[in-house]
Amino acid sequence: MIPKVIAEARKIVIKVGSNTLAMGDGTMNRAFMAEFAEQCANLVKSGKQVVLVSSGAQVAGVSTLDRWARKKDIHYRQALCAIGQVELMQNWREAFAARDLHIGQLLLTREDFNDDQRTLNMRNTIFTLVDEGVIPIINENDSVSYEEIRIGDNDNLSALTAILWSADLLILFSDIDGVYDKNPKEHADARHIGEVSDLNDLRSGITIGATNSFGTGGIATKLEAAEKVTSYGIPMLLANGSQGRCLEGLANGTNRGTVFLARD
Ligand code: ADP
C-alpha cells in the first residue's frame, strides 16, 4: 500500500520532527540531513515535487548556544529560536547544495493561514519556488508567535501546508514507525497499525502516551494532521525518519509506517 501511495503522488509535503533532526545529545544530525537531502533530490529527479516542513530551531539553538539551554523565560526561548533557525537552515542549505538544489525559507504563524491575502501570497511563493526547482522549507515563526497566533506544532503546520499547496501526499517523519494501539515506548506488546481509514474508529481503539524529549505534539497532533488532510482528499503517511534511507525504504516497501487513507 505505502509504495503505491508514494508512486501515485507527484506533490509531496514532508515533515521532519525534532527527534529525527536532533541526536541524543541535542546536536543536529547532519548525517541524517545529508542523506535525506540526497533522497529528496532523487525524488525531484524522478519528476516529483517536494516541500519540506522542518522542526528543530530550538534544538539547533541550544546546540549552538549551550549556555541558554536551561533558560525557561519566553524571551530567551524566542531568541533561541531566532539563533537556531539560522543554524537549522545553514545545515539544510549545505545538505541540499551538495545535491545542487537551492532552498527557500518560509516562517509562518496561524494568522498567516487566517488571512486571505497572506494565504494567497504564501501559496504563490510556494508554487513559484517549486516550479523553479527550489525546495521550500517551512517552519513556524517561533520568534514572533505567541499563544493566540501559534499553530503550536509542525504536524498541523504541515497539514495546512499540504492543503494550501494542494499536495497529493503528506509524509510525517517521526522517531516512530507509525501509530500503535498504545505507546510502544511504554508497552512492549503494543500493536502496530498499518492502515487507517476511519480516524474516529482509530481514536476509540488506541491509547495515546507521552511524547519524546524534543517532541511537541506527540501522536495526538499527528492524528489532527491526518484529520485535516484526509478530509481534503490527501493521504498521509507516518513513518520513522531514523531508519536508514527513510524515504526510499518507504517507497520500496522495506520500511513500514501507518497510512491514513484519503476520504472521498
Ligand atoms: P516528533 O517530534 O517526531 O513529532 P513526538 O515525540 O511529538 O515526535 O511524537 C512521537 C512519540 O509519540 C513516539 O515516539 C511515541 O513514544 C509517542 N506515542 C505515544 N502514544 C503512541 C501511540 N499510541 N502510538 C505511537 N506512538 C505513540
mmCIF file of C-alpha atoms and ligand atoms in Angstrom:
data_model
loop_
_atom_site.group_PDB
_atom_site.id
_atom_site.type_symbol
_atom_site.label_atom_id
_atom_site.label_comp_id
_atom_site.label_asym_id
_atom_site.label_seq_id
_atom_site.Cartn_x
_atom_site.Cartn_y
_atom_site.Cartn_z
ATOM 1 C CA MET A 1 0.000 0.000 0.000
ATOM 2 C CA ILE A 2 2.689 2.558 1.008
ATOM 3 C CA PRO A 3 4.817 2.134 -2.175
ATOM 4 C CA LYS A 4 1.627 2.616 -4.231
ATOM 5 C CA VAL A 5 0.645 5.771 -2.314
ATOM 6 C CA ILE A 6 4.119 7.267 -2.907
ATOM 7 C CA ALA A 7 4.267 6.186 -6.552
ATOM 8 C CA GLU A 8 0.935 7.867 -7.238
ATOM 9 C CA ALA A 9 1.874 11.184 -5.581
ATOM 10 C CA ARG A 10 3.586 13.967 -7.526
ATOM 11 C CA LYS A 11 3.408 16.810 -4.985
ATOM 12 C CA ILE A 12 4.674 15.677 -1.594
ATOM 13 C CA VAL A 13 4.928 17.633 1.675
ATOM 14 C CA ILE A 14 7.415 16.031 4.051
ATOM 15 C CA LYS A 15 7.662 16.974 7.721
ATOM 16 C CA VAL A 16 10.732 16.094 9.741
ATOM 17 C CA GLY A 17 10.330 16.167 13.524
ATOM 18 C CA SER A 18 12.809 17.435 16.119
ATOM 19 C CA ASN A 19 13.526 13.928 17.370
ATOM 20 C CA THR A 20 14.655 12.922 13.893
ATOM 21 C CA LEU A 21 16.797 16.027 13.359
ATOM 22 C CA ALA A 22 18.450 16.045 16.763
ATOM 23 C CA MET A 23 20.727 13.405 18.212
ATOM 24 C CA GLY A 24 20.514 12.190 21.784
ATOM 25 C CA ASP A 25 22.886 14.935 22.993
ATOM 26 C CA GLY A 26 20.774 17.644 21.326
ATOM 27 C CA THR A 27 23.129 18.394 18.440
ATOM 28 C CA MET A 28 21.897 18.459 14.837
ATOM 29 C CA ASN A 29 22.088 15.161 12.996
ATOM 30 C CA ARG A 30 23.976 16.340 9.928
ATOM 31 C CA ALA A 31 24.481 12.839 8.560
ATOM 32 C CA PHE A 32 20.692 12.413 8.516
ATOM 33 C CA MET A 33 20.225 15.780 6.801
ATOM 34 C CA ALA A 34 22.761 14.914 4.092
ATOM 35 C CA GLU A 35 21.179 11.525 3.401
ATOM 36 C CA PHE A 36 17.691 12.996 3.494
ATOM 37 C CA ALA A 37 18.590 15.763 1.025
ATOM 38 C CA GLU A 38 20.047 13.147 -1.315
ATOM 39 C CA GLN A 39 16.798 11.164 -1.204
ATOM 40 C CA CYS A 40 14.732 14.323 -1.838
ATOM 41 C CA ALA A 41 16.992 15.111 -4.806
ATOM 42 C CA ASN A 42 16.301 11.629 -6.187
ATOM 43 C CA LEU A 43 12.557 12.216 -5.807
ATOM 44 C CA VAL A 44 12.881 15.503 -7.694
ATOM 45 C CA LYS A 45 14.908 13.778 -10.433
ATOM 46 C CA SER A 46 12.125 11.215 -10.769
ATOM 47 C CA GLY A 47 9.643 14.025 -11.523
ATOM 48 C CA LYS A 48 8.180 14.622 -8.067
ATOM 49 C CA GLN A 49 7.920 17.943 -6.240
ATOM 50 C CA VAL A 50 8.886 18.327 -2.604
ATOM 51 C CA VAL A 51 8.056 20.855 0.118
ATOM 52 C CA LEU A 52 9.754 20.366 3.463
ATOM 53 C CA VAL A 53 8.422 21.316 6.893
ATOM 54 C CA SER A 54 11.307 21.247 9.320
ATOM 55 C CA SER A 55 11.222 21.483 13.086
ATOM 56 C CA GLY A 56 14.354 21.785 15.146
ATOM 57 C CA ALA A 57 15.040 25.523 15.542
ATOM 58 C CA GLN A 58 15.051 25.373 19.322
ATOM 59 C CA VAL A 59 17.214 22.265 19.413
ATOM 60 C CA ALA A 60 19.613 23.868 16.930
ATOM 61 C CA GLY A 61 19.673 26.997 19.097
ATOM 62 C CA VAL A 62 20.550 25.030 22.197
ATOM 63 C CA SER A 63 23.317 23.142 20.439
ATOM 64 C CA THR A 64 24.718 26.450 19.129
ATOM 65 C CA LEU A 65 24.441 28.355 22.392
ATOM 66 C CA ASP A 66 24.672 25.773 25.118
ATOM 67 C CA ARG A 67 24.587 28.312 27.958
ATOM 68 C CA TRP A 68 20.911 29.141 27.278
ATOM 69 C CA ALA A 69 19.758 25.527 27.395
ATOM 70 C CA ARG A 70 18.071 25.791 30.766
ATOM 71 C CA LYS A 71 16.507 29.237 30.405
ATOM 72 C CA LYS A 72 12.736 28.873 30.513
ATOM 73 C CA ASP A 73 11.893 32.570 30.066
ATOM 74 C CA ILE A 74 9.808 33.161 26.893
ATOM 75 C CA HIS A 75 12.110 35.918 25.585
ATOM 76 C CA TYR A 76 15.095 33.627 25.818
ATOM 77 C CA ARG A 77 13.229 30.780 24.170
ATOM 78 C CA GLN A 78 12.132 33.005 21.286
ATOM 79 C CA ALA A 79 15.649 34.405 20.994
ATOM 80 C CA LEU A 80 16.977 30.853 20.979
ATOM 81 C CA CYS A 81 14.662 30.005 18.066
ATOM 82 C CA ALA A 82 15.963 33.057 16.169
ATOM 83 C CA ILE A 83 19.507 31.738 16.590
ATOM 84 C CA GLY A 84 18.579 28.116 15.963
ATOM 85 C CA GLN A 85 16.558 28.841 12.817
ATOM 86 C CA VAL A 86 19.697 30.212 11.140
ATOM 87 C CA GLU A 87 21.708 27.202 12.256
ATOM 88 C CA LEU A 88 18.971 24.834 11.068
ATOM 89 C CA MET A 89 18.753 26.444 7.624
ATOM 90 C CA GLN A 90 22.521 26.648 7.318
ATOM 91 C CA ASN A 91 22.621 22.872 7.773
ATOM 92 C CA TRP A 92 19.791 22.291 5.286
ATOM 93 C CA ARG A 93 21.438 24.672 2.805
ATOM 94 C CA GLU A 94 24.676 22.697 2.929
ATOM 95 C CA ALA A 95 22.846 19.386 2.655
ATOM 96 C CA PHE A 96 20.815 20.443 -0.396
ATOM 97 C CA ALA A 97 23.657 22.382 -2.056
ATOM 98 C CA ALA A 98 25.645 19.125 -2.134
ATOM 99 C CA ARG A 99 22.812 17.835 -4.388
ATOM 100 C CA ASP A 100 22.720 21.017 -6.500
ATOM 101 C CA LEU A 101 19.409 22.149 -5.024
ATOM 102 C CA HIS A 102 18.548 25.588 -3.697
ATOM 103 C CA ILE A 103 16.295 26.051 -0.700
ATOM 104 C CA GLY A 104 13.904 28.867 0.261
ATOM 105 C CA GLN A 105 12.593 29.625 3.741
ATOM 106 C CA LEU A 106 9.046 30.447 4.859
ATOM 107 C CA LEU A 107 8.330 31.153 8.522
ATOM 108 C CA LEU A 108 4.613 31.120 9.255
ATOM 109 C CA THR A 109 2.071 31.527 12.039
ATOM 110 C CA ARG A 110 -1.612 30.642 12.325
ATOM 111 C CA GLU A 111 -2.528 34.243 11.457
ATOM 112 C CA ASP A 112 -0.925 33.835 8.046
ATOM 113 C CA PHE A 113 -3.328 30.998 7.279
ATOM 114 C CA ASN A 114 -6.318 33.010 8.538
ATOM 115 C CA ASP A 115 -5.665 35.989 6.276
ATOM 116 C CA ASP A 116 -6.747 35.613 2.637
ATOM 117 C CA GLN A 117 -4.118 37.939 1.187
ATOM 118 C CA ARG A 118 -1.257 36.317 3.103
ATOM 119 C CA THR A 119 -2.528 32.843 2.242
ATOM 120 C CA LEU A 120 -2.563 33.773 -1.437
ATOM 121 C CA ASN A 121 0.973 35.143 -1.219
ATOM 122 C CA MET A 122 2.267 32.053 0.618
ATOM 123 C CA ARG A 123 0.648 29.834 -1.979
ATOM 124 C CA ASN A 124 2.148 31.803 -4.859
ATOM 125 C CA THR A 125 5.588 31.797 -3.256
ATOM 126 C CA ILE A 126 5.500 28.023 -2.710
ATOM 127 C CA PHE A 127 4.287 27.392 -6.273
ATOM 128 C CA THR A 128 6.970 29.678 -7.728
ATOM 129 C CA LEU A 129 9.783 28.136 -5.689
ATOM 130 C CA VAL A 130 8.747 24.597 -6.602
ATOM 131 C CA ASP A 131 8.221 25.454 -10.282
ATOM 132 C CA GLU A 132 11.765 26.822 -10.334
ATOM 133 C CA GLY A 133 13.175 23.643 -8.796
ATOM 134 C CA VAL A 134 13.810 25.172 -5.363
ATOM 135 C CA ILE A 135 12.925 23.229 -2.191
ATOM 136 C CA PRO A 136 10.762 25.371 0.131
ATOM 137 C CA ILE A 137 11.498 24.727 3.805
ATOM 138 C CA ILE A 138 8.756 25.825 6.178
ATOM 139 C CA ASN A 139 8.719 26.253 9.932
ATOM 140 C CA GLU A 140 6.588 28.033 12.487
ATOM 141 C CA ASN A 141 7.818 31.583 13.120
ATOM 142 C CA ASP A 142 8.573 30.830 16.759
ATOM 143 C CA SER A 143 10.375 34.110 17.409
ATOM 144 C CA VAL A 144 7.292 36.232 16.762
ATOM 145 C CA SER A 145 4.413 33.930 17.575
ATOM 146 C CA TYR A 146 2.600 33.779 20.904
ATOM 147 C CA GLU A 147 -0.143 31.553 22.195
ATOM 148 C CA GLU A 148 -3.065 33.132 20.340
ATOM 149 C CA ILE A 149 -1.467 33.116 16.895
ATOM 150 C CA ARG A 150 0.601 29.930 17.155
ATOM 151 C CA ILE A 151 -0.138 26.792 15.244
ATOM 152 C CA GLY A 152 1.815 25.130 18.022
ATOM 153 C CA ASP A 153 3.198 22.066 16.290
ATOM 154 C CA ASN A 154 4.582 21.248 12.872
ATOM 155 C CA ASP A 155 2.238 18.289 12.348
ATOM 156 C CA ASN A 156 -0.675 20.713 11.971
ATOM 157 C CA LEU A 157 1.520 23.237 10.117
ATOM 158 C CA SER A 158 2.488 20.578 7.574
ATOM 159 C CA ALA A 159 -1.176 19.592 7.147
ATOM 160 C CA LEU A 160 -2.150 23.236 6.498
ATOM 161 C CA THR A 161 0.759 23.493 4.039
ATOM 162 C CA ALA A 162 -0.308 20.323 2.202
ATOM 163 C CA ILE A 163 -3.835 21.731 1.812
ATOM 164 C CA LEU A 164 -2.552 25.186 0.790
ATOM 165 C CA TRP A 165 -0.294 23.714 -1.911
ATOM 166 C CA SER A 166 -2.904 21.101 -2.980
ATOM 167 C CA ALA A 167 -0.385 18.331 -2.319
ATOM 168 C CA ASP A 168 -1.005 14.710 -3.285
ATOM 169 C CA LEU A 169 0.586 13.310 -0.131
ATOM 170 C CA LEU A 170 1.805 14.341 3.330
ATOM 171 C CA ILE A 171 4.584 12.327 4.959
ATOM 172 C CA LEU A 172 5.387 12.856 8.660
ATOM 173 C CA PHE A 173 8.771 11.547 9.769
ATOM 174 C CA SER A 174 8.925 10.946 13.486
ATOM 175 C CA ASP A 175 11.005 8.622 15.658
ATOM 176 C CA ILE A 176 8.273 6.007 15.461
ATOM 177 C CA ASP A 177 7.243 3.811 12.521
ATOM 178 C CA GLY A 178 3.542 4.519 12.847
ATOM 179 C CA VAL A 179 0.611 4.519 15.221
ATOM 180 C CA TYR A 180 0.273 1.697 17.746
ATOM 181 C CA ASP A 181 -2.696 0.732 19.898
ATOM 182 C CA LYS A 182 -0.660 2.051 22.851
ATOM 183 C CA ASN A 183 2.702 3.792 23.276
ATOM 184 C CA PRO A 184 5.348 1.223 22.223
ATOM 185 C CA LYS A 185 7.962 3.053 24.334
ATOM 186 C CA GLU A 186 5.963 2.080 27.434
ATOM 187 C CA HIS A 187 4.387 -1.214 26.317
ATOM 188 C CA ALA A 188 6.409 -3.992 24.686
ATOM 189 C CA ASP A 189 3.227 -5.678 23.421
ATOM 190 C CA ALA A 190 1.929 -2.581 21.561
ATOM 191 C CA ARG A 191 0.401 -3.499 18.200
ATOM 192 C CA HIS A 192 1.352 -1.609 15.016
ATOM 193 C CA ILE A 193 -1.482 -0.235 12.899
ATOM 194 C CA GLY A 194 -0.642 -0.250 9.186
ATOM 195 C CA GLU A 195 -3.689 1.360 7.667
ATOM 196 C CA VAL A 196 -6.307 3.806 8.929
ATOM 197 C CA SER A 197 -9.490 4.545 7.024
ATOM 198 C CA ASP A 198 -11.592 5.868 9.901
ATOM 199 C CA LEU A 199 -9.970 8.226 12.402
ATOM 200 C CA ASN A 200 -12.841 8.037 14.876
ATOM 201 C CA ASP A 201 -12.514 4.251 14.999
ATOM 202 C CA LEU A 202 -8.768 4.624 15.477
ATOM 203 C CA ARG A 203 -9.160 7.158 18.288
ATOM 204 C CA SER A 204 -11.563 4.962 20.188
ATOM 205 C CA GLY A 205 -9.273 1.939 19.807
ATOM 206 C CA ILE A 206 -5.899 3.311 20.921
ATOM 207 C CA THR A 207 -4.274 4.887 23.970
ATOM 208 C CA ILE A 208 -2.079 7.931 23.422
ATOM 209 C CA GLY A 209 1.023 8.021 25.587
ATOM 210 C CA ALA A 210 3.658 10.648 26.331
ATOM 211 C CA THR A 211 5.817 12.371 23.691
ATOM 212 C CA ASN A 212 9.568 12.269 23.475
ATOM 213 C CA SER A 213 12.227 14.565 24.881
ATOM 214 C CA PHE A 214 12.297 17.040 21.973
ATOM 215 C CA GLY A 215 8.814 16.253 20.674
ATOM 216 C CA THR A 216 6.000 18.762 20.952
ATOM 217 C CA GLY A 217 2.711 17.343 19.743
ATOM 218 C CA GLY A 218 3.064 13.586 20.018
ATOM 219 C CA ILE A 219 0.590 11.249 18.373
ATOM 220 C CA ALA A 220 -2.412 13.486 19.140
ATOM 221 C CA THR A 221 -1.263 16.248 16.750
ATOM 222 C CA LYS A 222 -0.366 13.645 14.101
ATOM 223 C CA LEU A 223 -3.978 12.466 14.197
ATOM 224 C CA GLU A 224 -5.162 16.097 13.938
ATOM 225 C CA ALA A 225 -2.960 16.487 10.849
ATOM 226 C CA ALA A 226 -4.412 13.291 9.371
ATOM 227 C CA GLU A 227 -7.934 14.555 10.061
ATOM 228 C CA LYS A 228 -7.197 17.797 8.198
ATOM 229 C CA VAL A 229 -5.526 16.389 5.077
ATOM 230 C CA THR A 230 -7.617 13.261 4.565
ATOM 231 C CA SER A 231 -10.789 15.367 4.573
ATOM 232 C CA TYR A 232 -9.251 17.266 1.628
ATOM 233 C CA GLY A 233 -8.570 14.005 -0.220
ATOM 234 C CA ILE A 234 -4.855 13.960 0.673
ATOM 235 C CA PRO A 235 -3.470 10.729 2.183
ATOM 236 C CA MET A 236 -0.896 10.874 4.994
ATOM 237 C CA LEU A 237 1.956 8.590 5.989
ATOM 238 C CA LEU A 238 3.507 8.415 9.436
ATOM 239 C CA ALA A 239 6.917 6.767 9.403
ATOM 240 C CA ASN A 240 10.249 6.560 11.157
ATOM 241 C CA GLY A 241 12.842 9.068 9.969
ATOM 242 C CA SER A 242 15.653 7.432 11.918
ATOM 243 C CA GLN A 243 15.558 4.289 9.827
ATOM 244 C CA GLY A 244 18.327 4.430 7.208
ATOM 245 C CA ARG A 245 17.292 5.889 3.834
ATOM 246 C CA CYS A 246 13.835 6.502 5.250
ATOM 247 C CA LEU A 247 12.182 7.833 2.095
ATOM 248 C CA GLU A 248 13.466 5.141 -0.230
ATOM 249 C CA GLY A 249 12.678 2.443 2.324
ATOM 250 C CA LEU A 250 9.058 3.556 2.329
ATOM 251 C CA ALA A 251 8.910 3.838 -1.460
ATOM 252 C CA ASN A 252 10.269 0.327 -2.000
ATOM 253 C CA GLY A 253 8.293 -1.305 0.782
ATOM 254 C CA THR A 254 11.171 -2.214 3.140
ATOM 255 C CA ASN A 255 10.149 0.300 5.833
ATOM 256 C CA ARG A 256 6.733 0.162 7.361
ATOM 257 C CA GLY A 257 4.533 3.029 8.510
ATOM 258 C CA THR A 258 0.908 3.940 9.040
ATOM 259 C CA VAL A 259 -1.044 5.107 6.029
ATOM 260 C CA PHE A 260 -4.094 7.307 6.611
ATOM 261 C CA LEU A 261 -6.306 6.885 3.574
ATOM 262 C CA ALA A 262 -7.866 9.961 1.966
ATOM 263 C CA ARG A 263 -11.597 10.385 2.423
ATOM 264 C CA ASP A 264 -13.615 10.775 -0.755
HETATM 265 P P1 ADP B 1 8.042 14.235 16.667
HETATM 266 O O1 ADP B 1 8.952 15.201 17.358
HETATM 267 O O2 ADP B 1 8.738 13.382 15.677
HETATM 268 O O3 ADP B 1 6.826 14.901 16.080
HETATM 269 P P2 ADP B 1 6.716 13.252 19.093
HETATM 270 O O4 ADP B 1 7.651 12.944 20.215
HETATM 271 O O5 ADP B 1 5.944 14.517 19.185
HETATM 272 O O6 ADP B 1 7.518 13.141 17.728
HETATM 273 O O7 ADP B 1 5.647 12.034 18.954
HETATM 274 C C1 ADP B 1 6.051 10.692 18.717
HETATM 275 C C2 ADP B 1 6.036 9.869 20.001
HETATM 276 O O8 ADP B 1 4.685 9.624 20.456
HETATM 277 C C3 ADP B 1 6.593 8.475 19.828
HETATM 278 O O9 ADP B 1 7.986 8.430 19.977
HETATM 279 C C4 ADP B 1 5.875 7.637 20.897
HETATM 280 O O10 ADP B 1 6.702 7.344 22.003
HETATM 281 C C5 ADP B 1 4.738 8.509 21.364
HETATM 282 N N1 ADP B 1 3.460 7.794 21.391
HETATM 283 C C6 ADP B 1 2.547 7.911 22.368
HETATM 284 N N2 ADP B 1 1.465 7.128 22.144
HETATM 285 C C7 ADP B 1 1.682 6.479 20.972
HETATM 286 C C8 ADP B 1 0.903 5.532 20.189
HETATM 287 N N3 ADP B 1 -0.313 5.098 20.551
HETATM 288 N N4 ADP B 1 1.450 5.085 19.015
HETATM 289 C C9 ADP B 1 2.677 5.529 18.607
HETATM 290 N N5 ADP B 1 3.445 6.424 19.320
HETATM 291 C C10 ADP B 1 2.959 6.906 20.484
#
